[in-house]
Short mmCIF file of C-alpha atoms and ligand atoms in Angstrom, two decimals:
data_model
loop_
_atom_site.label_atom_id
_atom_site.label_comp_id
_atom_site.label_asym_id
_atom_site.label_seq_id
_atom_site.Cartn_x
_atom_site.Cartn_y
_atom_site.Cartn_z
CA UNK A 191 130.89 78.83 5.06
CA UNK A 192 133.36 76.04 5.94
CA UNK A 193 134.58 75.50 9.58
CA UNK A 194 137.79 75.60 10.30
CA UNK A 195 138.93 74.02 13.80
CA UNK A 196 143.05 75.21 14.62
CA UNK A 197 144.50 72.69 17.05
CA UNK A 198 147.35 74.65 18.30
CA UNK A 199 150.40 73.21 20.24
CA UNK A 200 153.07 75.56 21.56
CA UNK A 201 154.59 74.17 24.89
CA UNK A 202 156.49 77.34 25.81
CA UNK A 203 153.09 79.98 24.28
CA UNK A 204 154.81 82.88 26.88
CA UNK A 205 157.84 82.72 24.85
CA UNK A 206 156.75 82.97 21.23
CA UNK A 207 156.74 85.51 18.99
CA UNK A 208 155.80 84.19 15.43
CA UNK A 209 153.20 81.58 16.80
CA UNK A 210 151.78 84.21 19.10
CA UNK A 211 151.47 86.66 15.74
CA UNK A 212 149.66 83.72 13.56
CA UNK A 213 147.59 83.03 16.82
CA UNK A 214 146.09 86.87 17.15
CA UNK A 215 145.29 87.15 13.41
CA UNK A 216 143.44 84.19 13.46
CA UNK A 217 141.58 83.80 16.39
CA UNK A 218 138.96 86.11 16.20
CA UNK A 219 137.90 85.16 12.65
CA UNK A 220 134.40 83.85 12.40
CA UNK A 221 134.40 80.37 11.71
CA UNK A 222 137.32 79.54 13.35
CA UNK A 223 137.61 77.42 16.88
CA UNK A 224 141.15 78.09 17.89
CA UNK A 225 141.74 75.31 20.38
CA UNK A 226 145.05 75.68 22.52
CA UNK A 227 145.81 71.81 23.23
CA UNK A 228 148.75 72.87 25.66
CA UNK A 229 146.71 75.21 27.72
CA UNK A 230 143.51 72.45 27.66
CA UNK A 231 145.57 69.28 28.44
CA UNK A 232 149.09 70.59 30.45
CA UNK A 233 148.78 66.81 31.87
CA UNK A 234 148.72 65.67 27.99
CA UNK A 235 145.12 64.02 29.46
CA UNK A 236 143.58 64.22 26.40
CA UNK A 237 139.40 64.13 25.78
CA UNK A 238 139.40 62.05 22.84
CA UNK A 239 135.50 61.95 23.25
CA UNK A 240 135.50 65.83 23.37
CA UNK A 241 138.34 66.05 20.86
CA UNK A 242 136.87 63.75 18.51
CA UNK A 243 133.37 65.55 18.33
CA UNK A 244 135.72 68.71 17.62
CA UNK A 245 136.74 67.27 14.16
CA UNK A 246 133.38 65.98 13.41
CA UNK A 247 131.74 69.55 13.90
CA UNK A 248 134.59 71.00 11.85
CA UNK A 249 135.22 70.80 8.03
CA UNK A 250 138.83 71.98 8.00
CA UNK A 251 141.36 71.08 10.53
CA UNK A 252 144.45 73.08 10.85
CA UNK A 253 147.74 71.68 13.07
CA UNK A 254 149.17 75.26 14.17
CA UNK A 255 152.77 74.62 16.04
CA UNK A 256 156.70 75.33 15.96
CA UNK A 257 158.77 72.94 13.95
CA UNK A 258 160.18 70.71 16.49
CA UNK A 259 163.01 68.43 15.75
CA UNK A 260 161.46 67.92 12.46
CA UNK A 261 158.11 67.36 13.47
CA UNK A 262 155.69 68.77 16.13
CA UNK A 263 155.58 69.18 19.57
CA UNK A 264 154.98 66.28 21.55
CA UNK A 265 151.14 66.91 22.79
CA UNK A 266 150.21 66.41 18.57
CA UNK A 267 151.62 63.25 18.66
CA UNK A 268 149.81 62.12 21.49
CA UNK A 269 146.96 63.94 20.43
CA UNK A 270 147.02 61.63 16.87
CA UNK A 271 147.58 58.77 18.95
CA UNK A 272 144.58 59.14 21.06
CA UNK A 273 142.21 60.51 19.05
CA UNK A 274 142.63 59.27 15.59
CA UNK A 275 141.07 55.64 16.84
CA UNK A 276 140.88 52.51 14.51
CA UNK A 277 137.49 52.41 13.24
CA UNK A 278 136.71 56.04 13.95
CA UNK A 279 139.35 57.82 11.77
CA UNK A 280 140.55 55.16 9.85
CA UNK A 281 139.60 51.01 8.79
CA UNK A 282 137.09 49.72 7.13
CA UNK A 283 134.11 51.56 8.76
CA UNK A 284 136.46 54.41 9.87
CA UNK A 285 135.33 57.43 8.07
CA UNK A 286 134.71 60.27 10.52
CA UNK A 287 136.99 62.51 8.91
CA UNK A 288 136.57 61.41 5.56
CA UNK A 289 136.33 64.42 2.72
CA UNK A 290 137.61 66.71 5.68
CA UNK A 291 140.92 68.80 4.38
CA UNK A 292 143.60 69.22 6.89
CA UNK A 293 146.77 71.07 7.03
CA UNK A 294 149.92 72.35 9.02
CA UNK A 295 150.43 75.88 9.90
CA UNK A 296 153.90 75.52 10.92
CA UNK A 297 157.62 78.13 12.01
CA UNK A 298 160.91 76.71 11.89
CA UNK A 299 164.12 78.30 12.65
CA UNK A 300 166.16 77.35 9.63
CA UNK A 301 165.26 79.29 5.96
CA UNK A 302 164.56 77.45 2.82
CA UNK A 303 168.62 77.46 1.74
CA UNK A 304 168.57 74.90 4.64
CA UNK A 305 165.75 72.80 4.26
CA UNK A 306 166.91 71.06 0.66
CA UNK A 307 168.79 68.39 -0.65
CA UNK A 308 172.19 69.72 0.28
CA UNK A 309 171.12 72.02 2.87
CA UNK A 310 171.73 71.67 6.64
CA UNK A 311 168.63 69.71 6.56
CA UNK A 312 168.90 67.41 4.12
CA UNK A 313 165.27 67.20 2.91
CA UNK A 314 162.63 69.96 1.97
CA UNK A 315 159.83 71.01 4.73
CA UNK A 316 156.93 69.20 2.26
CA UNK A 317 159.24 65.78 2.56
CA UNK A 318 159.35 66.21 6.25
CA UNK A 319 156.22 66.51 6.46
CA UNK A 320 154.97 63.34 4.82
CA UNK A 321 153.76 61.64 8.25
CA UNK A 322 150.56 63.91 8.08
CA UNK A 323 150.20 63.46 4.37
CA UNK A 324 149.96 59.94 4.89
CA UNK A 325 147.96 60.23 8.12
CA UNK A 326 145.63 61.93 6.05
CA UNK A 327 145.53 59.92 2.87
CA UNK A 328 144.98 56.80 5.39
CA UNK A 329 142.21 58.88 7.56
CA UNK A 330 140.41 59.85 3.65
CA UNK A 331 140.94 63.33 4.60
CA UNK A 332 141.75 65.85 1.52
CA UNK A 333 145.74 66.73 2.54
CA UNK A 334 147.01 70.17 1.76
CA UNK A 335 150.76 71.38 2.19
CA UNK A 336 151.73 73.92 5.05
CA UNK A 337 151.34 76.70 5.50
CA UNK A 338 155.19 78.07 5.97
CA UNK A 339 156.97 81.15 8.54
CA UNK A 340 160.57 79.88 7.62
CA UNK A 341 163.98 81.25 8.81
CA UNK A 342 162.91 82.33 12.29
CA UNK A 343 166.56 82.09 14.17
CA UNK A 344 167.87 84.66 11.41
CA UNK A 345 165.54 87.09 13.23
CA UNK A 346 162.34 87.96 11.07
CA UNK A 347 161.58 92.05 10.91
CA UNK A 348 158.40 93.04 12.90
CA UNK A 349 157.29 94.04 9.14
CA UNK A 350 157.87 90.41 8.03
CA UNK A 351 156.12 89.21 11.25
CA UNK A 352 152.89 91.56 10.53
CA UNK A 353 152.82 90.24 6.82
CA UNK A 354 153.27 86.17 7.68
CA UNK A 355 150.48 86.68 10.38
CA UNK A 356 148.06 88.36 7.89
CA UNK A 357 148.75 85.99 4.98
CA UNK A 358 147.98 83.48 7.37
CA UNK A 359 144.31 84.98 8.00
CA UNK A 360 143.85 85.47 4.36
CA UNK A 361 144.39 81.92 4.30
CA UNK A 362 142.22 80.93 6.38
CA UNK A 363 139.51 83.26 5.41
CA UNK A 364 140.07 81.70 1.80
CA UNK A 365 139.78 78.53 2.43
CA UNK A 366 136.43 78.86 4.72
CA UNK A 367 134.79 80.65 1.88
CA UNK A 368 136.09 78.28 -0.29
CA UNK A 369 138.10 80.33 -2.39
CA UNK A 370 141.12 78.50 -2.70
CA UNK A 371 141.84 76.31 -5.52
CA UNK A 372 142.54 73.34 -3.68
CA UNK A 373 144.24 71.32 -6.68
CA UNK A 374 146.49 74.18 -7.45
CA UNK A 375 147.33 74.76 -4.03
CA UNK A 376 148.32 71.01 -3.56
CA UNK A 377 150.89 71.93 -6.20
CA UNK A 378 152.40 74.22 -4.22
CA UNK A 379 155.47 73.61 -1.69
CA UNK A 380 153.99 75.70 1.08
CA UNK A 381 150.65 77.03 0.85
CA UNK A 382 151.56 80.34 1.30
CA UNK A 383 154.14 80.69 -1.55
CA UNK A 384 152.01 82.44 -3.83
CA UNK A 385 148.39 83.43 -2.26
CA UNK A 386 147.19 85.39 -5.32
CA UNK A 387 148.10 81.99 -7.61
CA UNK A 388 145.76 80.03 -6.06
CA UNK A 389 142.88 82.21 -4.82
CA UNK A 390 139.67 81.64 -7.28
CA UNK A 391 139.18 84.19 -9.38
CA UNK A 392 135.59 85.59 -8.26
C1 FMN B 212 162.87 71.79 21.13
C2 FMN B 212 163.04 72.58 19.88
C3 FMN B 212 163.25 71.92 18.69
C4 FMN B 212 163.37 72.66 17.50
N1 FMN B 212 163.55 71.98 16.33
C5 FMN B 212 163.66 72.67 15.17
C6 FMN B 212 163.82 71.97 13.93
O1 FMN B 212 163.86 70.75 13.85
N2 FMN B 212 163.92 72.72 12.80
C7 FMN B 212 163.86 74.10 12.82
O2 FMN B 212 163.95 74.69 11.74
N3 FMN B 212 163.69 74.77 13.98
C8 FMN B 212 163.59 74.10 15.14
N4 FMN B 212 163.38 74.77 16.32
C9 FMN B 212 163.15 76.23 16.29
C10 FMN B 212 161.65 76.55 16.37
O3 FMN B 212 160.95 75.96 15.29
C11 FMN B 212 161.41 78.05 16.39
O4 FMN B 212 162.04 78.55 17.54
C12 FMN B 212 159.94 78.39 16.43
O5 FMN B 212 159.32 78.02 15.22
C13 FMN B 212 159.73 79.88 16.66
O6 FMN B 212 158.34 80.13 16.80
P1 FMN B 212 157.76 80.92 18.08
O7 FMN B 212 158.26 82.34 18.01
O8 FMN B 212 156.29 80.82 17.97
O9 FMN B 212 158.27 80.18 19.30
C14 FMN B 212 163.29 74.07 17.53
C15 FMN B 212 163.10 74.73 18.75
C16 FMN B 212 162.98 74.00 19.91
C17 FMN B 212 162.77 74.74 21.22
#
């Protein structure tokens, strides 16, 4: 069974409703360290020691947050900053995360009509997302795309909530047992496009 550590960043937690919905369906799940960087660090004084040994005790690491000006709240940038140190994640002799797959499990307010060449947006979520792609390709870490809850500020249904939160655990539950087909699922735009398509056939 892999280990999965969720580094969640949600500066206004009290407020959300789709982050709060991933949050409960995942945090129980054996396996899983959820690990609320807002709550642990609200003076962004992060433990890179304590942080650090986090990633190396965990086989999967997932970036959970809102979609914030294109990119993530402001405690994961620090958090990369601190933590992701020059001959610890990356450089010559830098291979602590090496082999390690990493994701993020990201909402945005605008729907996939906006996020396209064309769109309000201009470029797809999986271009915008390139930073941690190439973090991880730099860091040796096996990138996957995100995991997707699109089109939040059209109002999602509590129905579409509910089903976004559990494909979100089956995610998670697939990729700890390692039943995910990782090379179809790097195919994919968002990892959650099509669940069944790239769950191993058992
Ligand atoms: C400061 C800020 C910046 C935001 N930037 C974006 C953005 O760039 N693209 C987008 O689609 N939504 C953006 N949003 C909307 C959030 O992504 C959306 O409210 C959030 O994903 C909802 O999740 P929650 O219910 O967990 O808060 C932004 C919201 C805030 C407060």
């Amino acid at each position: 069974m892999k280990k999965i550590l969720v580094l969640f960043a949600h500066p206004a937690f009290k407020r959300s409703k789709m982050n709060a919905a991933l949050r409960a369906a995942i945090e129980d799940l054996e396996g899983v360290t959820f690990h609320d960087l807002y709550a642990s660090y609200p003076d962004f004084l992060i433990d890179v020691p304590r942080e650090q040994d986090l990633c190396e005790s965990h086989d999967i690491i997932v970036f959970q947050h809102p979609f914030y000006w294109y990119s993530t709240p402001a405690i994961l940038k620090e958090w990369m900053d601190l933590v992701l140190e020059h001959e610890w994640a990356y450089g010559s002799t830098g291979n602590a995360l090496a082999g390690k797959i990493s994701f993020q499990a990201l909402t945005a307010g605008g729907d996939i009509t906006n996020y396209r060449a064309g769109g309000m947006n201009m470029f797809t979520i999986r271009e915008l997302t390139t930073p941690y792609r190439a973090t991880a390709n730099l860091c040796k870490i096996e990138w996957l795309p995100p995991f997707a809850v699109l089109g939040i500020h059209q109002g999602l249904s509590e129905e579409e909530c509910i089903q976004r939160a559990e494909e979100y655990r089956r995610t998670l539950i697939a990729l700890r047992d390692e039943r995910l087909d990782l090379d179809r699922a790097k195919e994919c735009e968002f990892l959650n496009q099509d669940l069944d398509a790239i769950l191993k056939q058992v």
